[in-house]
Amino acid sequence: MASIKDVAAEAGVSVATVSRALNGHPSVSPAARARVLAAVETLGYRPNAVARSLRTDQTRTLGLVISDVMNPYFTELARSVEEEARALGYSVIIGNADERPDLQDHHVTTLLDRRIDGLLVSPTDGGSPRMLEAARAGTPMVFVDRWIPGVDVPVVRSDGRAAVRDLVAHLHGLGHRRLAIIAGPAATTTGRERVDAFREALAAYGLPLPDAYIGQGDFQAGSGRRVTEGFLDLPEPPEVVFAADNLMALGALDAVRARGLRVPEDIGLAAFDDIPWFLHTGPPVTAIAQPTRDLGRAAVRALVERIAGRAGASVTLPARLVVRRSCGEPDGTTPHQSPSPVRRSTP
Amino acid sequence: MASIKDVAAEAGVSVATVSRALNGHPSVSPAARARVLAAVETLGYRPNAVARSLRTDQTRTLGLVISDVMNPYFTELARSVEEEARALGYSVIIGNADERPDLQDHHVTTLLDRRIDGLLVSPTDGGSPRMLEAARAGTPMVFVDRWIPGVDVPVVRSDGRAAVRDLVAHLHGLGHRRLAIIAGPAATTTGRERVDAFREALAAYGLPLPDAYIGQGDFQAGSGRRVTEGFLDLPEPPEVVFAADNLMALGALDAVRARGLRVPEDIGLAAFDDIPWFLHTGPPVTAIAQPTRDLGRAAVRALVERIAGRAGASVTLPARLVVRRSCGEPDGTTPHQSPSPVRRSTP
DNA sequence: CTGAAAGCGCTTACAG
DNA sequence: CTGAAAGCGCTTACAG
């Protein structure tokens, strides 16, 4: 593969001039520039980004360590991160932690070894040593979706509290009183927050959230299935199950179907994170939608700010409830809606 | 960040010895090795992969240019590629072409500039100039899922021909005769092959595939919706629509629902590519499942072979039909099944 | 406007 | 077993 030396020889100039011509440096004569460009053309030369990175100490690359790529929510997040990064002249390398702390650590290490300019992470657990170390060492970093309290890093996330209140209002309006939740790992902020929000919203209606109605999941489908089976085995099963992410909702659907039961007749279902398929499940699933694209964009912008040495602000965007039919329907009438803005999807 | 020089100073040895100690070179005295390791520990030293790559001319990185990450099939493919690559000591950088040739080209260029050791690609179109050039130049490369005829690169893909025959047998057994297809772009191999396979299978039953029953899609949901609307507007709409990928099936579902029609009562639906959600759609969707994990694994292995300078064999794995309820059900009896192995999913 | 030279952080013959 | 030195392909003060 042709190097800058070959181009210089072909153009009859020094490598310095080639470098300047290619990097748009002002002090290059039009003649020299033309000969360099011609040489580049005939040689099919492409600058070696590895060499450039070593010299300039920047890779124009962002690392994204994500909890689980197979989760449509994170897939979309990754996509919007890449889009925004590309618009700003960066590439992104995605590391899939698969909800495993050890894998998360592996990716953080690999990314750091590659000297990425900045790191976007949605921590699987309380934070791996490598990651905390990087944050302390001043590696430009921002948390997306999930975060770690006490670490001085901007957080870009969505606040589902209001949407969860809307959901509980919706369920209460439908006459449901026994409401259960499939929680995410307590080690994650989203795992904790969604349970807290749910509990608070229930309390506003004087409804309890007994321990038996809190199932411990891990954000993956299998746990949703197991937890739902447990709920179904209870002497008094819940009337509605709220899954803290879409994959656990999928698992819940699996479990209900395996028992030959039906949603919402036998048990209602709602989910955190909305995905296109929820429109077509039997029945369409009531869900809380995050502004995923905006989150990805905001996260990249905050990170690029940090890379530039500026502060990089935290951003919190609201999530919103999308009511469908999986929790039952009011008898011919519009259900009681909370005052907050609630979008009804087209049936 | 500490460099190898700092470690050498701390350990009281030369940088050469540090390098040897860290790379497991045999001729390093136990004493020197111990001091190096200690220095590494106290300094928190991590080798700079960029510098190493420049020196060794290998990045231990694979590039994967994929048609559309948001398509669950490709998400799973990407995941298995990363898993296998990691097992073999490689990182992977994913470039999402989003079914756009220009984006595909952008990613191929970026990846090549970064001097990835090998390239895995699922071409969006007939092949971008940059990509064909790379193939000709001898860049280790393998095609996954989609490929480009006439280019001398191993192909790892799945053959859906038998599964499509099984599908048509299933539909025919259910009494359906007017069968339509939402095709992928003719510029892609999978776009063409699936139509061909469908047409041939129909021919075996003396069934025609009129032009009006071939809708041109682009593997994205929007096109599935538009094509399906067109089918529904026909004086004689098809009895079953076969979508050439899962996203277009989603669009078809959207279109049917928007008309207030029902699957399979008003129109049947089948899809190429199976995904977990198809079990829970209303009704569960009959689909052709690819051995996605195996494809990803095989592709990485073939690529690593090429990187090592060996041949790297093409691999073709069979897809299989998974019958569910979206094309209707036999009246209480088991539908006529073709002799090929067909898995029935649990209801 | 241009070139010679230094240097980014490594690895690896070469010599001892 | 060890170190001095060259070199990977760039960029960028420095001098002219």
XYZ file of C-alpha atoms (C1' of nucleotides) in Angstrom:
726
model
C 0.000 0.000 0.000
C 1.370 3.371 -1.045
C 2.743 5.546 1.750
C 3.259 9.267 1.953
C 6.841 8.690 0.843
C 5.681 7.187 -2.428
C 3.402 10.116 -3.029
C 6.218 12.558 -2.328
C 8.486 10.776 -4.787
C 5.805 10.631 -7.444
C 4.977 14.318 -7.011
C 8.584 15.405 -6.719
C 8.090 17.157 -3.387
C 8.900 16.384 0.254
C 6.636 14.354 2.502
C 6.055 17.537 4.478
C 4.514 19.181 1.454
C 2.354 16.147 0.770
C 1.129 16.219 4.331
C 0.377 19.925 4.138
C -1.385 19.662 0.817
C -3.563 16.835 2.055
C -4.434 18.542 5.304
C -5.462 21.809 3.727
C -2.574 23.743 5.151
C -2.648 27.264 3.625
C 1.005 27.623 2.700
C 1.227 25.211 -0.216
C 1.651 26.553 -3.744
C -1.154 25.724 -6.138
C 1.359 23.985 -8.357
C 2.641 21.740 -5.580
C -0.867 20.996 -4.445
C -1.873 19.962 -7.935
C 1.091 17.615 -8.332
C 0.388 16.040 -4.939
C -3.247 15.492 -5.793
C -2.276 13.955 -9.109
C 0.201 11.631 -7.426
C -2.408 10.625 -4.851
C -4.769 9.828 -7.687
C -2.393 7.697 -9.711
C -1.140 5.843 -6.642
C -4.567 5.425 -5.075
C -3.011 6.714 -1.874
C -4.963 6.805 1.363
C -3.374 8.205 4.517
C -2.695 5.670 7.243
C -4.980 6.619 10.108
C -2.933 4.545 12.536
C 0.208 6.562 11.884
C -1.700 9.799 12.014
C -3.247 8.839 15.349
C 0.104 7.998 16.847
C 1.490 11.338 15.784
C -1.452 13.572 16.648
C -2.511 11.688 19.721
C -6.106 11.583 18.617
C -7.985 8.777 16.941
C -11.204 10.549 15.974
C -12.871 7.512 17.469
C -15.450 7.214 20.208
C -16.019 4.075 22.233
C -19.522 2.990 23.144
C -19.909 0.320 25.774
C -23.462 -0.794 25.738
C -25.332 -3.169 28.023
C -26.877 -5.382 25.367
C -26.958 -4.796 21.603
C -29.677 -7.356 21.085
C -32.015 -5.123 23.058
C -33.793 -2.998 20.423
C -33.595 0.017 22.693
C -29.823 -0.147 22.794
C -29.596 -0.972 19.121
C -31.401 2.239 18.340
C -29.277 4.128 20.815
C -26.123 2.787 19.193
C -27.400 3.758 15.813
C -28.133 7.337 16.741
C -24.784 7.598 18.500
C -23.030 6.487 15.347
C -25.038 8.901 13.224
C -24.254 11.914 15.337
C -20.631 10.890 15.714
C -20.259 10.528 11.965
C -21.753 13.970 11.463
C -19.067 15.321 13.777
C -16.264 13.452 12.044
C -15.891 10.583 14.477
C -16.099 6.830 14.101
C -17.504 4.725 16.879
C -16.476 1.342 18.144
C -19.248 -0.501 19.947
C -18.512 -2.886 22.776
C -21.380 -5.169 23.731
C -21.289 -5.992 27.426
C -24.212 -8.384 27.215
C -25.138 -7.358 30.762
C -21.926 -9.003 31.978
C -19.565 -6.925 34.126
C -16.532 -8.909 32.996
C -17.310 -8.269 29.355
C -17.888 -4.625 30.083
C -14.455 -4.461 31.621
C -12.926 -6.237 28.665
C -14.364 -3.686 26.283
C -13.399 -0.684 28.346
C -9.848 -1.989 28.473
C -9.674 -2.710 24.762
C -11.120 0.662 23.883
C -8.715 2.485 26.158
C -5.782 0.536 24.752
C -6.842 1.732 21.342
C -6.711 5.257 22.631
C -10.236 6.258 21.671
C -10.794 9.975 22.180
C -13.802 9.506 24.420
C -15.961 6.888 26.035
C -19.730 6.559 26.150
C -20.935 3.987 28.633
C -24.107 2.508 29.888
C -22.769 0.634 32.896
C -23.912 -2.922 33.485
C -23.187 -2.841 37.176
C -21.876 -0.452 39.778
C -18.888 0.238 37.602
C -15.886 -1.867 36.749
C -12.511 -0.904 38.228
C -11.083 -0.111 34.794
C -13.926 2.277 34.079
C -13.779 4.099 37.377
C -10.038 4.408 36.960
C -10.508 5.912 33.502
C -13.033 8.391 34.834
C -10.654 9.395 37.602
C -7.741 9.650 35.184
C -9.707 12.210 33.238
C -10.606 10.199 30.150
C -13.389 12.123 28.411
C -16.459 10.117 29.304
C -20.209 10.345 29.537
C -22.808 7.948 30.844
C -25.845 7.176 28.711
C -29.086 5.694 29.994
C -27.469 4.145 33.056
C -24.983 5.862 35.298
C -22.946 5.512 38.449
C -23.654 7.799 41.380
C -20.659 9.561 42.815
C -18.631 9.484 39.630
C -18.014 12.910 38.187
C -19.164 12.262 34.640
C -22.042 13.893 32.712
C -25.159 11.749 32.456
C -27.487 11.681 29.464
C -30.647 9.812 30.279
C -34.364 9.881 30.265
C -36.613 10.355 33.262
C -39.484 7.898 33.290
C -40.997 9.018 36.573
C -43.874 11.015 35.092
C -44.578 8.329 32.518
C -44.700 5.676 35.221
C -47.187 7.828 37.115
C -49.258 8.061 33.937
C -49.081 4.315 33.593
C -50.287 3.681 37.126
C -53.068 6.223 36.636
C -54.066 4.343 33.501
C -54.043 0.980 35.282
C -55.928 2.341 38.259
C -58.501 3.862 35.920
C -58.982 0.431 34.392
C -59.757 -0.918 37.844
C -56.523 -2.802 38.420
C -55.222 -2.894 41.983
C -52.746 -5.768 42.190
C -49.781 -4.471 40.228
C -46.417 -6.208 39.984
C -43.084 -5.312 38.476
C -40.270 -7.244 36.862
C -37.312 -5.178 37.986
C -33.888 -4.785 36.445
C -30.692 -5.479 38.402
C -30.438 -3.387 41.554
C -26.845 -2.642 40.588
C -28.061 -0.470 37.721
C -29.646 2.931 38.118
C -32.466 2.139 35.714
C -33.010 -1.118 37.561
C -33.567 0.799 40.796
C -35.273 3.921 39.496
C -38.069 2.149 37.706
C -39.020 0.208 40.805
C -38.875 3.348 42.913
C -40.985 5.295 40.459
C -43.504 2.473 40.329
C -43.686 2.196 44.094
C -44.163 5.935 44.514
C -46.850 6.063 41.859
C -48.687 3.188 43.554
C -48.411 4.923 46.899
C -50.173 7.961 45.469
C -53.185 5.691 45.007
C -52.762 4.051 48.366
C -51.666 0.868 46.636
C -48.937 -1.338 48.152
C -46.058 -2.963 46.313
C -45.530 -6.149 48.296
C -42.223 -7.982 47.960
C -43.983 -10.861 46.282
C -44.899 -8.476 43.496
C -41.330 -7.385 42.872
C -39.576 -9.923 40.689
C -35.842 -9.684 40.239
C -34.888 -9.739 36.582
C -31.702 -8.949 34.684
C -33.105 -7.073 31.686
C -32.981 -10.218 29.568
C -35.920 -12.244 28.229
C -35.185 -15.376 30.247
C -35.556 -13.578 33.549
C -38.851 -12.047 32.432
C -40.136 -15.521 31.788
C -39.018 -16.933 35.117
C -40.329 -14.012 37.134
C -43.687 -14.124 35.387
C -43.996 -17.819 36.078
C -43.415 -17.009 39.728
C -46.135 -14.369 39.672
C -48.543 -16.781 38.037
C -47.837 -19.370 40.727
C -48.788 -16.966 43.508
C -51.995 -17.740 45.439
C -53.106 -14.297 44.368
C -51.351 -13.409 41.119
C -51.083 -9.766 40.066
C -53.605 -8.317 37.647
C -50.944 -6.496 35.699
C -47.224 -7.046 35.257
C -44.976 -4.118 34.428
C -41.696 -5.203 32.831
C -38.820 -2.799 33.329
C -37.575 -3.340 29.781
C -38.820 -4.734 26.497
C -36.824 -7.958 26.601
C -38.285 -8.971 29.955
C -41.707 -8.123 28.517
C -40.958 -10.576 25.729
C -40.137 -13.193 28.345
C -43.346 -12.412 30.194
C -45.294 -12.926 26.996
C -43.537 -16.273 26.549
C -44.527 -17.362 30.052
C -48.141 -16.294 29.726
C -48.447 -18.050 26.386
C -46.828 -21.214 27.727
C -49.563 -21.434 30.360
C -52.233 -21.023 27.737
C -53.249 -17.746 29.360
C -54.191 -14.564 27.540
C -53.220 -10.914 27.730
C -55.010 -8.857 28.946
C -57.950 -11.130 29.870
C -55.954 -13.273 32.287
C -53.153 -10.859 33.078
C -52.202 -7.393 31.890
C -48.764 -6.392 30.656
C -46.918 -3.112 30.263
C -43.298 -2.440 29.438
C -40.601 0.143 29.783
C -39.120 0.968 26.344
C -41.312 1.054 23.303
C -40.398 -0.828 20.148
C -42.075 -1.157 16.729
C -43.153 -4.737 17.394
C -45.291 -3.746 20.362
C -47.824 -2.429 17.878
C -48.292 -5.894 16.468
C -48.092 -8.200 19.420
C -51.244 -9.941 20.482
C -52.425 -7.637 21.947
C -50.462 -4.442 21.274
C -48.397 -3.633 24.343
C -48.776 -0.491 26.428
C -45.289 0.900 26.854
C -43.177 3.802 28.032
C -41.242 5.306 25.161
C -37.878 6.975 25.565
C -36.638 9.650 23.158
C -33.874 7.283 22.147
C -32.568 9.149 19.117
C -32.316 12.366 21.067
C -30.510 10.608 23.886
C -27.886 9.253 21.522
C -27.371 12.610 19.919
C -27.136 14.474 23.203
C -24.679 11.930 24.578
C -22.332 12.348 21.634
C -22.511 16.109 21.823
C -21.729 16.089 25.522
C -18.803 13.759 24.946
C -17.374 15.864 22.139
C -17.583 18.863 24.460
C -15.549 16.992 27.029
C -13.017 15.965 24.429
C -12.649 19.624 23.518
C -11.890 20.280 27.167
C -15.199 21.925 27.972
C -17.680 20.929 30.648
C -20.245 18.808 28.807
C -23.628 19.117 30.420
C -25.831 16.349 31.748
C -29.137 15.993 29.950
C -32.388 14.483 31.167
C -35.224 13.985 28.699
C -38.754 12.899 29.602
C -40.179 9.529 28.576
C -43.855 9.199 27.725
C -46.604 6.638 28.066
C -48.061 5.042 24.952
C -51.358 3.379 25.799
C -52.322 0.262 23.855
C -54.502 -2.678 24.751
C -52.359 -5.018 26.828
C -53.727 -3.853 30.167
C -57.361 -4.137 29.205
C -59.774 -1.596 27.862
C -62.368 0.560 29.506
C -65.907 -0.640 28.775
C -66.519 1.292 25.615
C -65.512 4.580 27.181
C -62.247 6.454 27.203
C -60.252 5.473 30.251
C -59.564 8.038 32.880
C -56.382 9.789 31.878
C -53.957 11.585 34.081
C -53.502 15.283 33.380
C -50.021 14.692 31.963
C -49.710 14.487 28.197
C -50.383 10.937 27.110
C -50.293 9.910 23.520
C -52.701 7.268 22.356
C -51.403 5.209 19.529
C -53.698 4.596 16.608
C -55.495 1.339 17.144
C -0.403 8.191 30.333
C 2.655 6.125 31.073
C 4.635 4.894 28.083
C 7.005 1.991 27.675
C 9.855 4.411 28.370
C 8.461 5.207 31.794
C 8.173 1.532 32.575
C 11.746 0.932 31.460
C 12.988 3.739 33.685
C 10.981 2.512 36.647
C 12.189 -1.056 36.193
C 15.764 -0.064 35.431
C 15.873 -1.930 32.138
C 15.706 -0.987 28.460
C 12.458 -0.550 26.568
C 13.415 -3.627 24.560
C 13.351 -5.719 27.690
C 10.020 -4.268 28.731
C 8.593 -5.111 25.347
C 9.953 -8.642 25.484
C 8.731 -9.227 29.007
C 5.261 -8.025 28.134
C 5.036 -10.043 24.954
C 6.079 -13.275 26.543
C 9.361 -13.447 24.716
C 11.313 -16.445 26.139
C 14.689 -14.779 26.608
C 13.981 -12.536 29.549
C 15.452 -13.319 32.926
C 12.972 -14.007 35.688
C 14.437 -11.102 37.637
C 13.983 -8.622 34.799
C 10.483 -9.894 34.129
C 9.530 -9.437 37.759
C 10.820 -5.845 37.844
C 8.996 -5.022 34.635
C 5.748 -6.452 35.930
C 6.146 -4.504 39.158
C 6.794 -1.281 37.259
C 3.764 -1.906 35.060
C 1.700 -2.396 38.161
C 2.801 0.747 39.983
C 2.508 2.880 36.839
C -0.782 1.389 35.696
C 0.842 0.996 32.318
C -1.133 -0.236 29.335
C 0.560 -0.694 25.955
C -0.528 1.723 23.256
C -2.283 -0.385 20.642
C -1.955 2.367 18.064
C 1.829 2.350 18.267
C 1.942 -1.414 18.253
C -0.280 -1.536 15.173
C 1.921 0.894 13.319
C 4.967 -1.142 14.094
C 3.584 -4.633 13.490
C 1.321 -3.699 10.621
C -1.617 -5.479 12.164
C -4.472 -4.024 14.138
C -6.126 -7.207 15.411
C -9.321 -5.576 14.237
C -11.964 -6.773 11.839
C -14.338 -4.487 9.981
C -17.974 -5.475 9.536
C -20.019 -3.499 7.073
C -23.588 -4.437 7.547
C -26.699 -3.501 5.596
C -28.842 -2.369 8.496
C -28.156 -2.761 12.228
C -31.736 -2.038 13.142
C -32.767 -5.237 11.393
C -32.802 -7.880 14.137
C -31.321 -10.433 11.763
C -28.253 -8.281 11.209
C -28.060 -7.325 14.860
C -27.786 -10.978 15.741
C -25.284 -11.545 12.962
C -23.165 -8.660 14.234
C -23.312 -10.043 17.714
C -22.142 -13.504 16.760
C -19.399 -12.010 14.614
C -18.143 -10.021 17.566
C -18.293 -13.056 19.843
C -16.290 -15.266 17.558
C -13.835 -12.480 16.775
C -13.273 -11.835 20.460
C -12.651 -15.519 21.030
C -9.943 -15.326 18.372
C -8.391 -12.195 19.830
C -9.886 -9.658 17.457
C -12.001 -6.571 17.969
C -14.635 -5.651 15.454
C -15.710 -2.268 14.181
C -19.220 -2.242 12.797
C -20.201 0.079 9.985
C -23.930 0.435 9.468
C -24.727 1.066 5.811
C -28.421 1.534 6.455
C -29.078 0.044 3.012
C -27.386 3.106 1.481
C -24.562 2.527 -1.007
C -22.945 5.860 -0.186
C -22.824 5.021 3.507
C -21.464 1.604 2.726
C -18.683 3.234 0.794
C -17.991 5.664 3.598
C -17.556 2.829 6.059
C -15.399 0.721 3.779
C -13.123 3.712 3.277
C -12.929 4.539 6.963
C -12.247 0.937 7.893
C -9.540 0.588 5.279
C -7.936 3.852 6.407
C -7.775 2.362 9.869
C -5.952 -0.580 8.446
C -8.275 -3.253 9.788
C -6.831 -6.708 9.231
C -9.870 -7.984 7.377
C -13.266 -6.976 6.131
C -16.619 -8.702 6.459
C -19.280 -7.258 4.239
C -22.890 -7.742 3.422
C -23.110 -5.533 0.332
C -26.025 -3.155 0.013
C -25.822 -2.943 -3.727
C -23.773 -4.345 -6.584
C -20.628 -3.284 -4.790
C -19.125 0.126 -4.215
C -15.941 1.040 -6.118
C -13.927 1.241 -2.910
C -14.960 -2.263 -1.950
C -14.265 -3.857 -5.296
C -10.909 -2.123 -5.336
C -10.106 -3.514 -1.900
C -11.068 -6.994 -3.015
C -8.871 -6.683 -6.079
C -6.019 -5.273 -4.023
C -6.061 -8.416 -1.935
C -7.515 -7.069 1.309
C -8.621 -10.118 3.281
C -12.359 -10.089 2.831
C -15.419 -12.292 3.030
C -19.023 -11.694 2.117
C -21.728 -12.566 4.631
C -25.382 -13.074 3.790
C -25.220 -11.003 0.619
C -22.483 -11.227 -1.971
C -21.333 -9.954 -5.322
C -21.064 -12.368 -8.222
C -17.800 -12.292 -10.080
C -15.751 -11.043 -7.152
C -13.243 -13.570 -5.893
C -14.120 -13.521 -2.214
C -15.441 -16.357 -0.029
C -19.169 -16.196 0.666
C -20.804 -17.275 3.916
C -24.540 -17.378 3.544
C -27.616 -19.418 3.995
C -29.608 -21.106 1.257
C -33.331 -20.582 1.661
C -34.379 -22.453 -1.450
C -35.542 -25.620 0.291
C -37.260 -23.639 3.031
C -39.104 -21.556 0.452
C -40.254 -24.779 -1.198
C -41.480 -25.959 2.183
C -43.290 -22.692 2.637
C -45.057 -22.926 -0.695
C -45.985 -26.536 0.031
C -47.436 -25.370 3.330
C -49.421 -22.580 1.671
C -50.633 -24.835 -1.095
C -51.717 -27.406 1.445
C -53.754 -24.721 3.155
C -55.548 -24.112 -0.121
C -53.895 -20.830 -1.012
C -53.273 -20.191 -4.698
C -52.778 -16.452 -5.100
C -49.362 -15.879 -3.557
C -47.448 -12.609 -3.663
C -43.976 -11.543 -2.597
C -42.462 -8.347 -1.262
C -39.023 -8.541 -2.800
C -35.767 -6.991 -1.690
C -33.679 -4.783 -3.986
C -32.733 -6.525 -7.215
C -29.201 -5.193 -6.717
C -28.712 -7.585 -3.791
C -28.284 -11.316 -4.108
C -30.776 -12.071 -1.365
C -33.196 -9.668 -3.057
C -33.029 -11.697 -6.240
C -32.635 -15.200 -4.866
C -35.696 -15.123 -2.692
C -37.928 -14.107 -5.584
C -36.369 -16.757 -7.801
C -36.803 -19.443 -5.186
C -40.401 -18.397 -4.643
C -41.159 -18.398 -8.348
C -39.629 -21.820 -8.829
C -41.485 -23.272 -5.895
C -44.760 -21.890 -7.244
C -44.004 -23.308 -10.665
C -43.704 -26.769 -9.139
C -47.377 -26.450 -8.239
C -48.300 -24.939 -11.582
C -48.880 -21.629 -9.866
C -47.949 -18.374 -11.629
C -46.195 -15.397 -10.093
C -47.684 -12.478 -12.015
C -45.853 -9.155 -12.014
C -48.644 -7.589 -10.033
C -47.804 -10.002 -7.230
C -44.156 -9.002 -7.090
C -43.775 -5.847 -5.050
C -40.455 -4.054 -5.070
C -39.254 -3.362 -1.549
C -35.936 -2.267 -0.071
C -35.750 -4.494 3.015
C -37.081 -1.677 5.208
C -40.460 -1.479 6.950
C -41.760 1.487 4.960
C -41.500 -0.347 1.678
C -43.300 -3.374 3.117
C -46.162 -1.102 4.044
C -46.388 0.560 0.640
C -46.164 -2.675 -1.302
C -48.808 -4.313 0.849
C -51.149 -1.381 0.336
C -50.670 -1.877 -3.389
C -51.526 -5.557 -3.091
C -54.631 -4.745 -1.099
C -55.754 -2.289 -3.780
C -55.601 -4.922 -6.493
C -58.919 -6.058 -8.003
C -57.880 -9.503 -6.910
C -55.552 -9.210 -3.930
C -53.251 -12.103 -3.052
C -54.314 -14.585 -0.384
C -50.860 -14.633 1.164
C -47.993 -12.161 1.161
C -44.439 -13.416 1.621
C -42.085 -10.683 2.838
C -38.448 -11.192 1.916
C -37.272 -9.951 5.308
C -38.662 -9.328 8.767
C -38.730 -5.530 8.535
C -40.895 -5.575 5.423
C -43.132 -8.072 7.225
C -43.479 -5.503 9.990
C -44.515 -2.938 7.386
C -46.995 -5.384 5.907
C -48.500 -5.888 9.344
C -48.778 -2.097 9.673
C -50.605 -1.843 6.357
C -53.031 -4.666 7.090
C -53.816 -3.241 10.489
C -54.309 0.277 9.085
C -57.047 -1.094 6.814
C -58.736 -2.771 9.714
C -58.032 -6.139 8.124
C -56.897 -9.266 9.913
C -54.162 -11.850 9.496
C -54.728 -14.598 8.432
C -58.498 -14.272 7.948
C -58.269 -11.483 5.371
C -54.744 -12.044 4.174
C -51.938 -14.418 5.119
C -48.370 -13.374 5.890
C -45.031 -15.146 5.934
C -41.540 -13.744 6.299
C -37.948 -14.523 5.543
C -35.866 -14.312 8.747
C -37.286 -15.421 12.034
C -37.145 -13.262 15.130
C -38.304 -13.760 18.714
C -41.190 -11.322 18.335
C -42.799 -13.410 15.593
C -43.929 -15.784 18.305
C -45.984 -13.054 19.887
C -47.400 -11.090 17.003
C -51.119 -11.314 16.379
C -51.046 -13.954 15.019
C -47.628 -15.598 15.331
C -45.842 -15.294 12.017
C -44.732 -18.212 9.889
C -41.124 -17.543 8.982
C -37.967 -18.907 7.460
C -35.201 -19.052 10.034
C -31.532 -18.681 9.181
C -28.789 -20.198 11.328
C -27.614 -16.687 12.084
C -25.155 -17.472 14.862
C -23.486 -20.142 12.778
C -23.235 -17.791 9.830
C -21.475 -15.154 11.908
C -19.080 -17.683 13.342
C -18.278 -19.238 9.986
C -17.725 -15.836 8.421
C -15.196 -14.832 11.056
C -13.381 -18.114 10.765
C -13.167 -17.809 6.996
C -11.882 -14.265 7.317
C -9.239 -15.193 9.845
C -8.097 -17.920 7.478
C -7.672 -15.342 4.754
C -5.792 -13.051 7.067
C -3.443 -15.916 7.802
C -2.871 -16.196 4.090
C -4.873 -19.358 3.602
C -7.798 -19.921 1.273
C -10.856 -19.412 3.485
C -13.710 -21.539 2.259
C -17.200 -20.406 1.297
C -19.959 -21.814 3.466
C -23.630 -22.294 2.691
C -25.958 -23.307 5.500
C -29.607 -24.298 5.073
C -32.473 -22.162 6.356
C -35.609 -23.819 7.650
C -39.312 -23.149 7.745
C -41.009 -22.456 11.061
C -44.771 -22.841 10.690
C -46.998 -20.668 12.842
C -50.493 -19.368 12.320
C -50.187 -16.316 10.066
C -51.123 -18.141 6.889
C -54.199 -19.803 8.301
C -54.717 -23.186 9.829
C -55.939 -26.444 8.395
C -59.468 -27.241 9.551
C -58.610 -29.210 12.602
C -56.197 -31.399 10.713
C -52.452 -31.215 10.261
C -51.583 -29.431 7.040
C -49.892 -31.377 4.329
C -46.198 -31.123 4.939
C -43.419 -31.443 2.433
C -40.951 -34.270 3.026
C -38.211 -31.826 4.047
C -37.597 -31.325 7.755
C -39.952 -28.709 9.051
C -40.030 -27.629 12.633
C -43.340 -26.671 14.137
C -43.053 -24.143 16.871
C -44.942 -24.781 20.045
C -48.257 -22.947 19.805
C 6.214 28.373 0.151
C 9.392 24.312 1.158
C 12.365 20.710 3.157
C 15.198 18.326 6.703
C 14.573 16.541 10.980
C 12.544 15.146 15.216
C 9.428 12.356 17.423
C 4.767 9.851 18.604
C 5.251 4.473 21.221
C 6.115 0.566 20.033
C 8.874 -4.108 18.061
C 12.662 -6.572 16.418
C 16.775 -7.851 13.923
C 21.629 -7.204 15.291
C 25.489 -7.406 18.171
C 27.333 -8.582 22.308
C 19.811 -12.569 28.489
C 20.220 -7.524 27.248
C 20.548 -2.946 25.014
C 21.270 0.454 21.228
C 19.280 1.505 17.105
C 16.345 1.461 13.204
C 11.977 2.086 11.480
C 6.587 1.746 10.967
C 3.865 6.477 8.488
C 2.661 10.278 9.690
C 2.740 15.786 11.465
C 4.818 19.902 12.739
C 7.914 23.284 14.769
C 12.168 25.221 12.839
C 14.989 27.313 9.526
C 15.455 29.115 5.212
